[in-house]
C-alpha atoms as a printed R data frame, in Angstrom:
    type eleno elety resid chain resno       x       y       z
1   ATOM     1    CA   UNK     A     1  58.694 -30.149  11.445
2   ATOM     2    CA   UNK     A     2  55.660 -31.739  13.064
3   ATOM     3    CA   UNK     A     3  54.809 -28.433  14.724
4   ATOM     4    CA   UNK     A     4  54.903 -26.629  11.356
5   ATOM     5    CA   UNK     A     5  52.640 -29.285   9.839
6   ATOM     6    CA   UNK     A     6  50.124 -28.809  12.637
7   ATOM     7    CA   UNK     A     7  50.132 -25.064  12.001
8   ATOM     8    CA   UNK     A     8  49.556 -25.651   8.291
9   ATOM     9    CA   UNK     A     9  46.676 -28.068   9.038
10  ATOM    10    CA   UNK     A    10  45.138 -25.547  11.417
11  ATOM    11    CA   UNK     A    11  45.341 -22.795   8.785
12  ATOM    12    CA   UNK     A    12  43.789 -25.074   6.173
13  ATOM    13    CA   UNK     A    13  40.952 -25.939   8.575
14  ATOM    14    CA   UNK     A    14  40.315 -22.271   9.339
15  ATOM    15    CA   UNK     A    15  40.331 -21.414   5.627
16  ATOM    16    CA   UNK     A    16  37.918 -24.276   4.919
17  ATOM    17    CA   UNK     A    17  35.536 -23.063   7.647
18  ATOM    18    CA   UNK     A    18  35.840 -19.523   6.288
19  ATOM    19    CA   UNK     A    19  35.052 -20.703   2.737
20  ATOM    20    CA   UNK     A    20  32.036 -22.694   3.948
21  ATOM    21    CA   UNK     A    21  30.769 -19.707   5.906
22  ATOM    22    CA   UNK     A    22  31.264 -17.437   2.887
23  ATOM    23    CA   UNK     A    23  29.442 -19.954   0.638
24  ATOM    24    CA   UNK     A    24  26.559 -20.139   3.108
25  ATOM    25    CA   UNK     A    25  26.331 -16.363   3.240
26  ATOM    26    CA   UNK     A    26  26.329 -16.229  -0.572
27  ATOM    27    CA   UNK     A    27  23.395 -18.664  -0.663
28  ATOM    28    CA   UNK     A    28  21.499 -16.680   1.950
29  ATOM    29    CA   UNK     A    29  22.148 -13.438   0.081
30  ATOM    30    CA   UNK     A    30  20.838 -14.937  -3.210
31  ATOM    31    CA   UNK     A    31  18.424 -12.767  -5.150
32  ATOM    32    CA   UNK     A    32  14.901 -12.660  -3.777
33  ATOM    33    CA   UNK     A    33  12.245 -11.253  -6.057
34  ATOM    34    CA   UNK     A    34  10.547  -8.450  -4.059
35  ATOM    35    CA   UNK     A    35   7.278  -9.075  -5.906
36  ATOM    36    CA   UNK     A    36   7.274 -12.654  -4.609
37  ATOM    37    CA   UNK     A    37   7.549 -11.628  -0.957
38  ATOM    38    CA   UNK     A    38   4.536 -11.337   1.349
39  ATOM    39    CA   UNK     A    39   2.390  -9.314   1.890
40  ATOM    40    CA   UNK     A    40   2.914  -7.892  -1.617
41  ATOM    41    CA   UNK     A    41   2.595 -11.375  -3.088
42  ATOM    42    CA   UNK     A    42  -0.939 -11.530  -1.713
43  ATOM    43    CA   UNK     A    43  -2.066  -9.002  -4.334
44  ATOM    44    CA   UNK     A    44  -1.639 -11.724  -6.972
45  ATOM    45    CA   UNK     A    45  -4.472 -13.709  -5.379
46  ATOM    46    CA   UNK     A    46  -6.944 -10.880  -4.798
47  ATOM    47    CA   UNK     A    47  -8.697 -11.449  -8.147
48  ATOM    48    CA   UNK     A    48  -9.277 -15.109  -7.263
49  ATOM    49    CA   UNK     A    49 -10.774 -14.110  -3.929
50  ATOM    50    CA   UNK     A    50 -12.874 -11.589  -5.849
51  ATOM    51    CA   UNK     A    51 -14.127 -14.293  -8.219
52  ATOM    52    CA   UNK     A    52 -15.000 -16.537  -5.257
53  ATOM    53    CA   UNK     A    53 -17.010 -13.909  -3.352
54  ATOM    54    CA   UNK     A    54 -18.571 -12.189  -6.361
55  ATOM    55    CA   UNK     A    55 -21.860 -14.012  -5.851
56  ATOM    56    CA   UNK     A    56 -22.346 -12.770  -2.288
57  ATOM    57    CA   UNK     A    57 -20.651  -9.367  -2.723
58  ATOM    58    CA   UNK     A    58 -20.464  -8.260  -6.393
59  ATOM    59    CA   UNK     A    59 -18.983  -4.798  -5.765
60  ATOM    60    CA   UNK     A    60 -16.206  -6.049  -3.481
61  ATOM    61    CA   UNK     A    61 -15.557  -8.991  -5.803
62  ATOM    62    CA   UNK     A    62 -15.057  -6.621  -8.739
63  ATOM    63    CA   UNK     A    63 -12.930  -4.196  -6.697
64  ATOM    64    CA   UNK     A    64 -10.543  -6.995  -5.685
65  ATOM    65    CA   UNK     A    65  -9.445  -7.335  -9.313
66  ATOM    66    CA   UNK     A    66  -7.775  -3.912  -9.155
67  ATOM    67    CA   UNK     A    67  -4.776  -4.798  -6.907
68  ATOM    68    CA   UNK     A    68  -4.296  -8.060  -8.823
69  ATOM    69    CA   UNK     A    69  -4.173  -6.350 -12.224
70  ATOM    70    CA   UNK     A    70  -1.759  -3.726 -10.868
71  ATOM    71    CA   UNK     A    71   0.444  -6.526  -9.494
72  ATOM    72    CA   UNK     A    72   0.415  -8.403 -12.820
73  ATOM    73    CA   UNK     A    73   1.401  -5.258 -14.712
74  ATOM    74    CA   UNK     A    74   4.240  -4.487 -12.284
75  ATOM    75    CA   UNK     A    75   5.534  -8.075 -12.388
76  ATOM    76    CA   UNK     A    76   5.492  -8.274 -16.201
77  ATOM    77    CA   UNK     A    77   7.280  -4.916 -16.494
78  ATOM    78    CA   UNK     A    78   9.852  -5.936 -13.867
79  ATOM    79    CA   UNK     A    79  10.647  -9.249 -15.598
80  ATOM    80    CA   UNK     A    80  10.956  -7.477 -18.947
81  ATOM    81    CA   UNK     A    81  13.321  -4.789 -17.663
82  ATOM    82    CA   UNK     A    82  15.432  -6.708 -15.150
83  ATOM    83    CA   UNK     A    83  17.268 -10.002 -15.091
84  ATOM    84    CA   UNK     A    84  17.037 -10.331 -11.305
85  ATOM    85    CA   UNK     A    85  19.325  -7.508 -10.045
86  ATOM    86    CA   UNK     A    86  20.747  -6.637 -13.471
87  ATOM    87    CA   UNK     A    87  19.090  -4.126 -15.802
88  ATOM    88    CA   UNK     A    88  18.752  -6.126 -19.008
89  ATOM    89    CA   UNK     A    89  15.507  -5.641 -21.000
90  ATOM    90    CA   UNK     A    90  14.312  -8.835 -22.664
91  ATOM    91    CA   UNK     A    91  11.182  -9.240 -24.772
92  ATOM    92    CA   UNK     A    92  11.387 -12.991 -24.298
93  ATOM    93    CA   UNK     A    93  11.161 -12.682 -20.506
94  ATOM    94    CA   UNK     A    94   8.326 -10.197 -20.883
95  ATOM    95    CA   UNK     A    95   6.320 -12.505 -23.146
96  ATOM    96    CA   UNK     A    96   6.912 -15.516 -20.872
97  ATOM    97    CA   UNK     A    97   5.740 -13.603 -17.809
98  ATOM    98    CA   UNK     A    98   2.698 -12.244 -19.668
99  ATOM    99    CA   UNK     A    99   1.631 -15.759 -20.684
100 ATOM   100    CA   UNK     A   100   2.291 -17.086 -17.195
101 ATOM   101    CA   UNK     A   101   0.267 -14.360 -15.454
102 ATOM   102    CA   UNK     A   102  -2.589 -14.587 -17.972
103 ATOM   103    CA   UNK     A   103  -2.948 -18.345 -17.495
104 ATOM   104    CA   UNK     A   104  -1.753 -19.067 -13.941
105 ATOM   105    CA   UNK     A   105  -3.092 -15.921 -12.276
106 ATOM   106    CA   UNK     A   106  -6.203 -14.958 -14.250
107 ATOM   107    CA   UNK     A   107  -7.864 -17.466 -16.573
108 ATOM   108    CA   UNK     A   108  -7.225 -20.859 -14.998
109 ATOM   109    CA   UNK     A   109  -7.670 -19.911 -11.298
110 ATOM   110    CA   UNK     A   110 -10.874 -18.012 -12.128
111 ATOM   111    CA   UNK     A   111 -12.090 -21.047 -14.044
112 ATOM   112    CA   UNK     A   112 -11.180 -23.263 -11.074
113 ATOM   113    CA   UNK     A   113 -13.235 -21.041  -8.754
114 ATOM   114    CA   UNK     A   114 -16.260 -21.161 -11.068
115 ATOM   115    CA   UNK     A   115 -16.014 -24.931 -11.485
116 ATOM   116    CA   UNK     A   116 -15.756 -25.329  -7.702
117 ATOM   117    CA   UNK     A   117 -18.859 -23.189  -7.255
118 ATOM   118    CA   UNK     A   118 -20.778 -25.293  -9.760
119 ATOM   119    CA   UNK     A   119 -19.596 -28.510  -8.110
120 ATOM   120    CA   UNK     A   120 -20.727 -27.264  -4.688
121 ATOM   121    CA   UNK     A   121 -24.056 -26.211  -6.177
122 ATOM   122    CA   UNK     A   122 -24.531 -29.641  -7.765
123 ATOM   123    CA   UNK     A   123 -23.773 -31.436  -4.495
124 ATOM   124    CA   UNK     A   124 -27.027 -29.993  -3.169
125 ATOM   125    CA   UNK     A   125 -28.822 -32.427  -5.466
126 ATOM   126    CA   UNK     A   126 -28.214 -35.040  -2.787
127 ATOM   127    CA   UNK     A   127 -30.389 -33.057  -0.365
128 ATOM   128    CA   UNK     A   128 -34.037 -33.916   0.193
129 ATOM   129    CA   UNK     A   129 -35.383 -31.587  -2.518
130 ATOM   130    CA   UNK     A   130 -32.781 -32.831  -5.089
131 ATOM   131    CA   UNK     A   131 -32.167 -29.368  -6.548
132 ATOM   132    CA   UNK     A   132 -28.881 -27.566  -7.080
133 ATOM   133    CA   UNK     A   133 -28.150 -24.421  -5.096
134 ATOM   134    CA   UNK     A   134 -28.399 -22.415  -8.311
135 ATOM   135    CA   UNK     A   135 -31.856 -23.834  -9.078
136 ATOM   136    CA   UNK     A   136 -33.017 -22.767  -5.621
137 ATOM   137    CA   UNK     A   137 -31.547 -19.303  -6.152
138 ATOM   138    CA   UNK     A   138 -33.427 -19.017  -9.461
139 ATOM   139    CA   UNK     A   139 -36.735 -20.033  -7.835
140 ATOM   140    CA   UNK     A   140 -36.296 -17.675  -4.870
141 ATOM   141    CA   UNK     A   141 -35.384 -14.761  -7.153
142 ATOM   142    CA   UNK     A   142 -38.463 -15.416  -9.277
143 ATOM   143    CA   UNK     A   143 -40.518 -15.683  -6.078
144 ATOM   144    CA   UNK     A   144 -39.391 -12.168  -5.171
145 ATOM   145    CA   UNK     A   145 -40.398 -10.856  -8.603
146 ATOM   146    CA   UNK     A   146 -43.735 -12.680  -8.498
147 ATOM   147    CA   UNK     A   147 -44.509 -11.429  -5.005
148 ATOM   148    CA   UNK     A   148 -43.700  -7.870  -6.092
149 ATOM   149    CA   UNK     A   149 -46.112  -8.088  -9.029
150 ATOM   150    CA   UNK     A   150 -49.037  -9.423  -6.952
151 ATOM   151    CA   UNK     A   151 -51.423  -7.929  -4.421
152 ATOM   152    CA   UNK     A   152 -50.798 -10.463  -1.669
153 ATOM   153    CA   UNK     A   153 -53.841  -9.275   0.223
154 ATOM   154    CA   UNK     A   154 -56.067 -10.648  -2.575
155 ATOM   155    CA   UNK     A   155 -54.649 -14.128  -1.883
156 ATOM   156    CA   UNK     A   156 -55.050 -13.949   1.887
157 ATOM   157    CA   UNK     A   157 -57.609 -16.783   1.870
158 ATOM   158    CA   UNK     A   158 -56.291 -18.391  -1.313
159 ATOM   159    CA   UNK     A   159 -52.833 -19.607  -0.381
160 ATOM   160    CA   UNK     A   160 -53.109 -22.776  -2.480
161 ATOM   161    CA   UNK     A   161 -54.173 -20.769  -5.514
162 ATOM   162    CA   UNK     A   162 -51.187 -18.430  -5.107
163 ATOM   163    CA   UNK     A   163 -48.840 -21.422  -4.802
164 ATOM   164    CA   UNK     A   164 -50.358 -23.134  -7.853
165 ATOM   165    CA   UNK     A   165 -50.006 -20.026 -10.012
166 ATOM   166    CA   UNK     A   166 -46.405 -19.479  -8.943
167 ATOM   167    CA   UNK     A   167 -45.562 -23.134  -9.590
168 ATOM   168    CA   UNK     A   168 -47.013 -22.808 -13.098
169 ATOM   169    CA   UNK     A   169 -44.929 -19.694 -13.799
170 ATOM   170    CA   UNK     A   170 -41.734 -21.458 -12.666
171 ATOM   171    CA   UNK     A   171 -42.369 -24.521 -14.822
172 ATOM   172    CA   UNK     A   172 -43.071 -22.285 -17.821
173 ATOM   173    CA   UNK     A   173 -39.815 -20.391 -17.238
174 ATOM   174    CA   UNK     A   174 -37.920 -23.688 -16.974
175 ATOM   175    CA   UNK     A   175 -39.504 -24.992 -20.197
176 ATOM   176    CA   UNK     A   176 -38.563 -21.795 -22.033
177 ATOM   177    CA   UNK     A   177 -34.989 -22.122 -20.820
178 ATOM   178    CA   UNK     A   178 -34.872 -25.759 -21.950
179 ATOM   179    CA   UNK     A   179 -36.244 -24.844 -25.380
180 ATOM   180    CA   UNK     A   180 -33.621 -22.113 -25.759
181 ATOM   181    CA   UNK     A   181 -30.899 -24.616 -24.897
182 ATOM   182    CA   UNK     A   182 -32.248 -27.262 -27.289
183 ATOM   183    CA   UNK     A   183 -32.216 -24.710 -30.110
184 ATOM   184    CA   UNK     A   184 -28.440 -24.323 -29.783
185 ATOM   185    CA   UNK     A   185 -26.097 -26.173 -32.133
186 ATOM   186    CA   UNK     A   186 -24.196 -29.191 -30.709
187 ATOM   187    CA   UNK     A   187 -20.998 -27.113 -30.544
188 ATOM   188    CA   UNK     A   188 -22.673 -24.289 -28.631
189 ATOM   189    CA   UNK     A   189 -24.246 -26.806 -26.248
190 ATOM   190    CA   UNK     A   190 -20.834 -28.307 -25.519
191 ATOM   191    CA   UNK     A   191 -19.322 -24.855 -24.995
192 ATOM   192    CA   UNK     A   192 -22.210 -23.942 -22.675
193 ATOM   193    CA   UNK     A   193 -21.480 -26.935 -20.449
194 ATOM   194    CA   UNK     A   194 -17.711 -26.352 -20.513
195 ATOM   195    CA   UNK     A   195 -18.023 -22.631 -19.854
196 ATOM   196    CA   UNK     A   196 -17.278 -22.200 -16.108
197 ATOM   197    CA   UNK     A   197 -19.172 -18.902 -16.031
198 ATOM   198    CA   UNK     A   198 -22.400 -20.422 -17.344
199 ATOM   199    CA   UNK     A   199 -25.005 -21.537 -14.799
200 ATOM   200    CA   UNK     A   200 -25.857 -24.855 -16.458
201 ATOM   201    CA   UNK     A   201 -27.109 -26.150 -13.095
202 ATOM   202    CA   UNK     A   202 -30.072 -23.752 -13.110
203 ATOM   203    CA   UNK     A   203 -33.823 -24.441 -13.362
204 ATOM   204    CA   UNK     A   204 -33.503 -25.322 -17.066
205 ATOM   205    CA   UNK     A   205 -31.827 -28.611 -16.105
206 ATOM   206    CA   UNK     A   206 -33.758 -29.383 -12.913
207 ATOM   207    CA   UNK     A   207 -36.215 -32.268 -12.577
208 ATOM   208    CA   UNK     A   208 -39.686 -30.923 -13.300
209 ATOM   209    CA   UNK     A   209 -41.428 -32.613 -10.383
210 ATOM   210    CA   UNK     A   210 -38.761 -31.549  -7.861
211 ATOM   211    CA   UNK     A   211 -38.699 -28.021  -9.247
212 ATOM   212    CA   UNK     A   212 -42.470 -27.729  -9.091
213 ATOM   213    CA   UNK     A   213 -42.610 -29.049  -5.524
214 ATOM   214    CA   UNK     A   214 -39.951 -26.599  -4.364
215 ATOM   215    CA   UNK     A   215 -41.692 -23.672  -6.087
216 ATOM   216    CA   UNK     A   216 -45.030 -24.590  -4.475
217 ATOM   217    CA   UNK     A   217 -43.398 -24.976  -1.077
218 ATOM   218    CA   UNK     A   218 -41.679 -21.601  -1.484
219 ATOM   219    CA   UNK     A   219 -44.955 -19.864  -2.386
220 ATOM   220    CA   UNK     A   220 -46.883 -21.435   0.495
221 ATOM   221    CA   UNK     A   221 -44.143 -20.373   2.907
222 ATOM   222    CA   UNK     A   222 -44.473 -16.788   1.663
223 ATOM   223    CA   UNK     A   223 -48.224 -16.724   2.281
224 ATOM   224    CA   UNK     A   224 -48.003 -18.448   5.671
225 ATOM   225    CA   UNK     A   225 -45.261 -16.087   6.870
226 ATOM   226    CA   UNK     A   226 -47.291 -13.116   5.672
227 ATOM   227    CA   UNK     A   227 -50.314 -14.408   7.589
228 ATOM   228    CA   UNK     A   228 -48.275 -14.615  10.795
229 ATOM   229    CA   UNK     A   229 -46.801 -11.146  10.290
230 ATOM   230    CA   UNK     A   230 -50.238  -9.640   9.709
231 ATOM   231    CA   UNK     A   231 -51.180 -11.032  13.160
232 ATOM   232    CA   UNK     A   232 -47.990  -9.542  14.613
233 ATOM   233    CA   UNK     A   233 -46.523 -13.000  15.260
234 ATOM   234    CA   UNK     A   234 -43.009 -14.129  14.455
235 ATOM   235    CA   UNK     A   235 -43.038 -16.724  11.661
236 ATOM   236    CA   UNK     A   236 -41.313 -19.991  12.478
237 ATOM   237    CA   UNK     A   237 -38.717 -19.699   9.698
238 ATOM   238    CA   UNK     A   238 -37.934 -16.021  10.228
239 ATOM   239    CA   UNK     A   239 -35.003 -14.759  12.277
240 ATOM   240    CA   UNK     A   240 -35.556 -12.610  15.363
241 ATOM   241    CA   UNK     A   241 -33.539  -9.841  13.733
242 ATOM   242    CA   UNK     A   242 -35.909  -9.641  10.756
243 ATOM   243    CA   UNK     A   243 -38.963  -9.751  12.982
244 ATOM   244    CA   UNK     A   244 -37.627  -6.826  15.020
245 ATOM   245    CA   UNK     A   245 -37.035  -4.976  11.776
246 ATOM   246    CA   UNK     A   246 -40.644  -5.682  10.810
247 ATOM   247    CA   UNK     A   247 -41.862  -4.008  14.011
248 ATOM   248    CA   UNK     A   248 -39.782  -0.934  13.253
249 ATOM   249    CA   UNK     A   249 -40.986  -0.791   9.640
250 ATOM   250    CA   UNK     A   250 -44.604  -0.926  10.757
251 ATOM   251    CA   UNK     A   251 -44.143   2.258  12.754
252 ATOM   252    CA   UNK     A   252 -42.344   3.989   9.904
253 ATOM   253    CA   UNK     A   253 -44.859   2.901   7.248
254 ATOM   254    CA   UNK     A   254 -47.799   3.945   9.447
255 ATOM   255    CA   UNK     A   255 -46.875   7.557   8.633
256 ATOM   256    CA   UNK     A   256 -46.548   6.883   4.880
257 ATOM   257    CA   UNK     A   257 -49.187   4.185   4.255
258 ATOM   258    CA   UNK     A   258 -51.695   4.611   7.102
259 ATOM   259    CA   UNK     A   259 -54.289   2.284   5.524
260 ATOM   260    CA   UNK     A   260 -51.970  -0.630   4.661
261 ATOM   261    CA   UNK     A   261 -48.781  -0.116   6.641
262 ATOM   262    CA   UNK     A   262 -48.741  -3.679   8.047
263 ATOM   263    CA   UNK     A   263 -49.093  -5.252   4.597
264 ATOM   264    CA   UNK     A   264 -46.355  -3.028   3.172
265 ATOM   265    CA   UNK     A   265 -44.010  -3.809   6.051
266 ATOM   266    CA   UNK     A   266 -44.747  -7.549   5.721
267 ATOM   267    CA   UNK     A   267 -43.965  -7.494   2.000
268 ATOM   268    CA   UNK     A   268 -40.716  -5.638   2.590
269 ATOM   269    CA   UNK     A   269 -39.594  -8.092   5.275
270 ATOM   270    CA   UNK     A   270 -40.505 -11.090   3.117
271 ATOM   271    CA   UNK     A   271 -38.192  -9.704   0.437
272 ATOM   272    CA   UNK     A   272 -35.417  -9.452   3.028
273 ATOM   273    CA   UNK     A   273 -36.135 -13.049   4.036
274 ATOM   274    CA   UNK     A   274 -35.774 -14.096   0.392
275 ATOM   275    CA   UNK     A   275 -32.452 -12.250   0.181
276 ATOM   276    CA   UNK     A   276 -31.206 -14.170   3.213
277 ATOM   277    CA   UNK     A   277 -32.180 -17.450   1.552
278 ATOM   278    CA   UNK     A   278 -30.332 -16.457  -1.623
279 ATOM   279    CA   UNK     A   279 -27.274 -15.442   0.390
280 ATOM   280    CA   UNK     A   280 -27.129 -18.826   2.160
281 ATOM   281    CA   UNK     A   281 -27.253 -20.706  -1.140
282 ATOM   282    CA   UNK     A   282 -24.640 -18.440  -2.685
283 ATOM   283    CA   UNK     A   283 -22.466 -18.974   0.381
284 ATOM   284    CA   UNK     A   284 -22.430 -22.697  -0.411
285 ATOM   285    CA   UNK     A   285 -21.176 -21.931  -3.914
286 ATOM   286    CA   UNK     A   286 -18.582 -19.479  -2.565
287 ATOM   287    CA   UNK     A   287 -17.207 -22.124  -0.203
288 ATOM   288    CA   UNK     A   288 -16.938 -24.532  -3.119
289 ATOM   289    CA   UNK     A   289 -14.978 -21.927  -5.073
290 ATOM   290    CA   UNK     A   290 -12.442 -21.469  -2.248
291 ATOM   291    CA   UNK     A   291 -12.003 -25.235  -1.798
292 ATOM   292    CA   UNK     A   292 -11.437 -25.729  -5.521
293 ATOM   293    CA   UNK     A   293  -8.931 -22.863  -5.622
294 ATOM   294    CA   UNK     A   294  -6.980 -24.238  -2.656
295 ATOM   295    CA   UNK     A   295  -6.771 -27.684  -4.279
296 ATOM   296    CA   UNK     A   296  -5.892 -26.532  -7.797
297 ATOM   297    CA   UNK     A   297  -3.736 -23.407  -7.411
298 ATOM   298    CA   UNK     A   298  -0.450 -25.328  -7.024
299 ATOM   299    CA   UNK     A   299  -1.132 -27.803  -9.877
300 ATOM   300    CA   UNK     A   300  -2.106 -24.843 -12.082
301 ATOM   301    CA   UNK     A   301   1.197 -23.058 -11.330
302 ATOM   302    CA   UNK     A   302   3.191 -26.234 -12.039
303 ATOM   303    CA   UNK     A   303   1.284 -26.970 -15.243
304 ATOM   304    CA   UNK     A   304   1.733 -23.465 -16.641
305 ATOM   305    CA   UNK     A   305   5.397 -23.193 -15.601
306 ATOM   306    CA   UNK     A   306   6.633 -26.666 -16.600
307 ATOM   307    CA   UNK     A   307   4.293 -27.573 -19.469
308 ATOM   308    CA   UNK     A   308   3.041 -24.380 -21.086
309 ATOM   309    CA   UNK     A   309   6.098 -22.160 -20.560
310 ATOM   310    CA   UNK     A   310   8.959 -24.687 -20.665
311 ATOM   311    CA   UNK     A   311   7.614 -26.981 -23.389
312 ATOM   312    CA   UNK     A   312   5.561 -24.610 -25.537
313 ATOM   313    CA   UNK     A   313   6.269 -20.907 -25.042
314 ATOM   314    CA   UNK     A   314  10.074 -21.045 -24.671
315 ATOM   315    CA   UNK     A   315  10.638 -23.363 -27.685
316 ATOM   316    CA   UNK     A   316   8.232 -21.225 -29.690
317 ATOM   317    CA   UNK     A   317  10.053 -18.003 -28.825
318 ATOM   318    CA   UNK     A   318  13.416 -19.623 -29.606
319 ATOM   319    CA   UNK     A   319  12.076 -20.801 -32.971
320 ATOM   320    CA   UNK     A   320  10.749 -17.331 -33.831
321 ATOM   321    CA   UNK     A   321  14.010 -15.707 -32.727
322 ATOM   322    CA   UNK     A   322  16.128 -18.151 -34.781
323 ATOM   323    CA   UNK     A   323  14.019 -17.675 -37.900
324 ATOM   324    CA   UNK     A   324  14.195 -13.920 -37.528
325 ATOM   325    CA   UNK     A   325  17.996 -14.027 -37.272
326 ATOM   326    CA   UNK     A   326  18.132 -16.062 -40.488
327 ATOM   327    CA   UNK     A   327  15.763 -13.742 -42.317
328 ATOM   328    CA   UNK     A   328  16.911 -11.344 -45.031
329 ATOM   329    CA   UNK     A   329  15.597  -8.378 -43.078
330 ATOM   330    CA   UNK     A   330  17.754  -9.216 -40.043
331 ATOM   331    CA   UNK     A   331  20.900  -9.819 -42.164
332 ATOM   332    CA   UNK     A   332  20.352  -6.562 -44.063
333 ATOM   333    CA   UNK     A   333  19.880  -4.692 -40.753
334 ATOM   334    CA   UNK     A   334  23.037  -6.305 -39.263
335 ATOM   335    CA   UNK     A   335  25.139  -5.394 -42.300
336 ATOM   336    CA   UNK     A   336  23.893  -1.809 -42.244
337 ATOM   337    CA   UNK     A   337  24.740  -1.551 -38.553
338 ATOM   338    CA   UNK     A   338  28.265  -2.907 -39.073
339 ATOM   339    CA   UNK     A   339  28.954  -0.431 -41.908
């Protein structure tokens, strides 16, 4: 009798182990959404990377939206057609996924990137010149335009005059921008500040004295660097790479502009120097965008999934569905189908 009981206990133990193993295998073989697996999942973030790097590489930034949009379309279609592994089209699932992707993958992350860029730009106010990165970019871009419109050779012995005139042009541009902003209605002003794509940290909102000092310093640097280049000397603030390029350009321009090839080459290299300055300031903003995205991407997903979808979209869809079922049109359609 005891021996039979031991055999029964052993069989029960084996069956229990078998059941546990089977249960574990069932858990491991649970449905895994192929669109949520890496590296395919990475396509969902390409638009956010594109938004972050758009300032330093506009073409690549725009191109990176393509895989993301293709991924969103595929995911929405998949959720509409399939309930995990079962083919079961559902408009409700399709709408939920559309709202989720629009908010959690496009609008809010892109806004987070832009806000991070603006925050990083504003942090530069704590530097010695007390200007945002965007204000510096605006001044340097206008310096390029101003330099292009002037005969720098006529200011060779008038560096202070060149700097004074450029400073005046910058302050006038800033005043015009301020006047345009003041002319907006209170609502439009609020929207301008809240809009993550609007550069409200530009020269229009910079301190006049700091802006003027930076503009004058920028103009003097241009003239001093040009003076050194005209003497075939490497300017202090210029990279060796650009100076080597200047030497090459001189030889090339000597064939095209024999009378003023050094001046032409100097002007071209100064423009490249300006572009490098712009790139460095945009790089600061890009870094801010990536940091903001890394900090906010998870909270954004949770907010959209648990607040927007669970507490707003799903109840709304249920309400619409229930009202439709109680409508005369639905009852008339159901009766016609039954007959």
